[in-house]
């Protein structure tokens, strides 16, 4: 009883933090959208909201996130458990359209399409291939765009040269 009389006391401090962070996240997304969300993003209140978003995604993947919190997050417009997958899908469509219009040889590291640093993204995909973290479907799609270049990248990875 004495503990419950203390202002702010809770028997479930983690749940209380989740509720506070959910409120802050909703406000931040309503104000700035998801495009402004990065790991180092801080809410107007100073809360490290980007780090918290990453934390709950990691806990979700590990099966450690309470179902009710997962459901609350999924109710936030634009929420994604795997934002990189959505970004890759969007960038792949941009790349395919770019290659159809301009040809694969026109792609440079500095190429920007619709505000997306498409050339840099393509280069990072090569790095992800080297590290073994490029999703198989994306690997196949990129190989279909430029089979010779992607074969060289895969061969270099196999030889440990990438």
mmCIF file of C-alpha atoms in Angstrom:
data_model
loop_
_atom_site.group_PDB
_atom_site.id
_atom_site.type_symbol
_atom_site.label_atom_id
_atom_site.label_comp_id
_atom_site.label_asym_id
_atom_site.label_seq_id
_atom_site.Cartn_x
_atom_site.Cartn_y
_atom_site.Cartn_z
ATOM 1 C CA UNK A 1 0.000 0.000 0.000
ATOM 2 C CA UNK A 2 2.756 2.424 0.908
ATOM 3 C CA UNK A 3 4.391 1.880 -2.473
ATOM 4 C CA UNK A 4 1.150 2.507 -4.323
ATOM 5 C CA UNK A 5 0.832 5.865 -2.560
ATOM 6 C CA UNK A 6 4.057 7.064 -4.202
ATOM 7 C CA UNK A 7 3.264 9.239 -7.260
ATOM 8 C CA UNK A 8 4.200 7.388 -10.443
ATOM 9 C CA UNK A 9 4.626 4.029 -8.697
ATOM 10 C CA UNK A 10 3.734 0.998 -10.787
ATOM 11 C CA UNK A 11 4.052 -2.735 -10.332
ATOM 12 C CA UNK A 12 4.738 -2.974 -14.065
ATOM 13 C CA UNK A 13 7.475 -0.437 -14.862
ATOM 14 C CA UNK A 14 8.188 -1.963 -18.275
ATOM 15 C CA UNK A 15 4.523 -1.654 -19.287
ATOM 16 C CA UNK A 16 4.488 1.931 -18.048
ATOM 17 C CA UNK A 17 7.555 2.726 -20.190
ATOM 18 C CA UNK A 18 5.921 1.029 -23.165
ATOM 19 C CA UNK A 19 2.776 3.122 -22.725
ATOM 20 C CA UNK A 20 4.804 6.332 -22.455
ATOM 21 C CA UNK A 21 6.931 5.443 -25.486
ATOM 22 C CA UNK A 22 3.862 4.482 -27.516
ATOM 23 C CA UNK A 23 2.358 7.892 -26.780
ATOM 24 C CA UNK A 24 5.606 9.662 -27.721
ATOM 25 C CA UNK A 25 5.946 7.550 -30.888
ATOM 26 C CA UNK A 26 2.390 8.316 -32.011
ATOM 27 C CA UNK A 27 2.994 12.038 -31.506
ATOM 28 C CA UNK A 28 6.324 11.929 -33.335
ATOM 29 C CA UNK A 29 4.933 10.003 -36.307
ATOM 30 C CA UNK A 30 1.896 12.300 -36.520
ATOM 31 C CA UNK A 31 4.208 15.317 -36.581
ATOM 32 C CA UNK A 32 7.097 14.036 -38.713
ATOM 33 C CA UNK A 33 6.069 10.760 -40.349
ATOM 34 C CA UNK A 34 8.225 7.665 -40.626
ATOM 35 C CA UNK A 35 10.689 9.137 -43.107
ATOM 36 C CA UNK A 36 12.211 11.133 -40.248
ATOM 37 C CA UNK A 37 12.726 8.023 -38.088
ATOM 38 C CA UNK A 38 16.275 6.785 -37.621
ATOM 39 C CA UNK A 39 18.054 4.923 -34.832
ATOM 40 C CA UNK A 40 19.291 8.212 -33.339
ATOM 41 C CA UNK A 41 15.924 10.022 -33.591
ATOM 42 C CA UNK A 42 14.860 11.840 -30.461
ATOM 43 C CA UNK A 43 11.323 12.982 -29.830
ATOM 44 C CA UNK A 44 10.571 16.606 -29.016
ATOM 45 C CA UNK A 45 10.659 15.589 -25.341
ATOM 46 C CA UNK A 46 14.205 14.241 -25.751
ATOM 47 C CA UNK A 47 13.155 10.595 -25.585
ATOM 48 C CA UNK A 48 15.410 8.355 -27.737
ATOM 49 C CA UNK A 49 12.392 7.138 -29.703
ATOM 50 C CA UNK A 50 14.399 5.754 -32.639
ATOM 51 C CA UNK A 51 16.388 3.524 -30.326
ATOM 52 C CA UNK A 52 13.172 2.355 -28.634
ATOM 53 C CA UNK A 53 11.578 1.504 -32.004
ATOM 54 C CA UNK A 54 14.641 -0.586 -32.850
ATOM 55 C CA UNK A 55 14.477 -2.236 -29.407
ATOM 56 C CA UNK A 56 10.842 -3.345 -29.797
ATOM 57 C CA UNK A 57 11.537 -4.659 -33.310
ATOM 58 C CA UNK A 58 14.413 -6.752 -31.956
ATOM 59 C CA UNK A 59 12.236 -8.072 -29.117
ATOM 60 C CA UNK A 60 9.462 -8.870 -31.604
ATOM 61 C CA UNK A 61 11.823 -10.883 -33.831
ATOM 62 C CA UNK A 62 13.014 -12.771 -30.757
ATOM 63 C CA UNK A 63 9.414 -13.549 -29.768
ATOM 64 C CA UNK A 64 9.799 -11.539 -26.540
ATOM 65 C CA UNK A 65 7.375 -8.671 -27.175
ATOM 66 C CA UNK A 66 3.984 -8.825 -25.447
ATOM 67 C CA UNK A 67 1.196 -9.433 -27.963
ATOM 68 C CA UNK A 68 -0.807 -6.429 -26.799
ATOM 69 C CA UNK A 69 2.149 -4.098 -27.401
ATOM 70 C CA UNK A 70 2.720 -5.604 -30.854
ATOM 71 C CA UNK A 71 -0.949 -4.988 -31.646
ATOM 72 C CA UNK A 72 -0.698 -1.365 -30.434
ATOM 73 C CA UNK A 73 2.343 -0.764 -32.638
ATOM 74 C CA UNK A 74 0.603 -2.298 -35.649
ATOM 75 C CA UNK A 75 -2.258 0.178 -35.179
ATOM 76 C CA UNK A 76 0.117 3.102 -35.781
ATOM 77 C CA UNK A 77 -0.260 4.118 -39.448
ATOM 78 C CA UNK A 78 2.842 3.151 -41.405
ATOM 79 C CA UNK A 79 4.296 0.821 -38.748
ATOM 80 C CA UNK A 80 6.525 -1.935 -40.165
ATOM 81 C CA UNK A 81 8.353 -4.710 -38.405
ATOM 82 C CA UNK A 82 10.960 -4.907 -41.175
ATOM 83 C CA UNK A 83 11.352 -1.403 -42.648
ATOM 84 C CA UNK A 84 14.393 -2.453 -44.674
ATOM 85 C CA UNK A 85 12.243 -4.930 -46.628
ATOM 86 C CA UNK A 86 9.788 -2.171 -47.563
ATOM 87 C CA UNK A 87 12.639 0.191 -48.475
ATOM 88 C CA UNK A 88 14.280 -2.509 -50.592
ATOM 89 C CA UNK A 89 11.004 -3.221 -52.402
ATOM 90 C CA UNK A 90 10.470 0.474 -53.148
ATOM 91 C CA UNK A 91 14.065 0.940 -54.300
ATOM 92 C CA UNK A 92 13.942 -2.169 -56.474
ATOM 93 C CA UNK A 93 10.898 -0.783 -58.306
ATOM 94 C CA UNK A 94 12.725 2.537 -58.796
ATOM 95 C CA UNK A 95 15.801 0.694 -60.077
ATOM 96 C CA UNK A 96 13.813 -1.432 -62.506
ATOM 97 C CA UNK A 97 12.065 1.667 -63.853
ATOM 98 C CA UNK A 98 15.379 3.554 -64.110
ATOM 99 C CA UNK A 99 17.046 0.697 -66.008
ATOM 100 C CA UNK A 100 14.087 0.388 -68.411
ATOM 101 C CA UNK A 101 14.253 4.102 -69.211
ATOM 102 C CA UNK A 102 17.986 4.806 -69.148
ATOM 103 C CA UNK A 103 19.742 1.448 -69.275
ATOM 104 C CA UNK A 104 21.767 -0.332 -66.620
ATOM 105 C CA UNK A 105 25.004 1.402 -67.627
ATOM 106 C CA UNK A 106 23.548 4.815 -66.716
ATOM 107 C CA UNK A 107 23.406 3.877 -63.014
ATOM 108 C CA UNK A 108 26.155 5.583 -61.009
ATOM 109 C CA UNK A 109 26.877 5.611 -57.299
ATOM 110 C CA UNK A 110 25.610 9.213 -57.287
ATOM 111 C CA UNK A 111 22.316 8.463 -59.099
ATOM 112 C CA UNK A 112 19.295 9.905 -57.275
ATOM 113 C CA UNK A 113 15.727 9.057 -58.348
ATOM 114 C CA UNK A 114 12.659 10.527 -56.647
ATOM 115 C CA UNK A 115 14.832 11.667 -53.746
ATOM 116 C CA UNK A 116 16.279 8.169 -53.244
ATOM 117 C CA UNK A 117 20.039 7.679 -53.509
ATOM 118 C CA UNK A 118 19.499 4.750 -55.821
ATOM 119 C CA UNK A 119 23.102 4.241 -56.901
ATOM 120 C CA UNK A 120 24.322 4.211 -53.306
ATOM 121 C CA UNK A 121 21.553 1.757 -52.374
ATOM 122 C CA UNK A 122 22.602 -0.551 -55.221
ATOM 123 C CA UNK A 123 26.211 -0.409 -53.995
ATOM 124 C CA UNK A 124 25.085 -1.226 -50.446
ATOM 125 C CA UNK A 125 23.205 -4.233 -51.826
ATOM 126 C CA UNK A 126 26.548 -5.472 -53.146
ATOM 127 C CA UNK A 127 28.025 -5.014 -49.672
ATOM 128 C CA UNK A 128 25.089 -6.896 -48.160
ATOM 129 C CA UNK A 129 25.667 -9.689 -50.689
ATOM 130 C CA UNK A 130 29.305 -9.837 -49.580
ATOM 131 C CA UNK A 131 28.288 -10.065 -45.912
ATOM 132 C CA UNK A 132 25.639 -12.667 -46.700
ATOM 133 C CA UNK A 133 22.790 -10.446 -45.460
ATOM 134 C CA UNK A 134 21.087 -9.695 -48.789
ATOM 135 C CA UNK A 135 17.681 -11.408 -48.949
ATOM 136 C CA UNK A 136 17.568 -14.184 -51.550
ATOM 137 C CA UNK A 137 14.603 -12.646 -53.430
ATOM 138 C CA UNK A 138 16.341 -9.273 -53.722
ATOM 139 C CA UNK A 139 19.521 -11.013 -54.863
ATOM 140 C CA UNK A 140 17.587 -12.763 -57.639
ATOM 141 C CA UNK A 141 15.839 -9.545 -58.699
ATOM 142 C CA UNK A 142 19.122 -7.629 -58.886
ATOM 143 C CA UNK A 143 20.741 -10.476 -60.804
ATOM 144 C CA UNK A 144 17.894 -10.305 -63.338
ATOM 145 C CA UNK A 145 18.588 -6.602 -63.941
ATOM 146 C CA UNK A 146 22.309 -6.986 -64.614
ATOM 147 C CA UNK A 147 23.215 -10.697 -64.775
ATOM 148 C CA UNK A 148 26.873 -10.241 -65.735
ATOM 149 C CA UNK A 149 27.669 -7.689 -63.024
ATOM 150 C CA UNK A 150 25.816 -9.637 -60.350
ATOM 151 C CA UNK A 151 27.533 -12.904 -61.383
ATOM 152 C CA UNK A 152 30.885 -11.137 -60.900
ATOM 153 C CA UNK A 153 29.789 -9.915 -57.469
ATOM 154 C CA UNK A 154 28.675 -13.429 -56.450
ATOM 155 C CA UNK A 155 31.911 -14.937 -57.759
ATOM 156 C CA UNK A 156 33.965 -12.346 -55.878
ATOM 157 C CA UNK A 157 32.000 -13.099 -52.708
ATOM 158 C CA UNK A 158 32.623 -16.822 -53.133
ATOM 159 C CA UNK A 159 36.333 -16.122 -53.597
ATOM 160 C CA UNK A 160 36.384 -13.797 -50.585
ATOM 161 C CA UNK A 161 37.366 -10.808 -52.723
ATOM 162 C CA UNK A 162 34.338 -8.568 -52.192
#
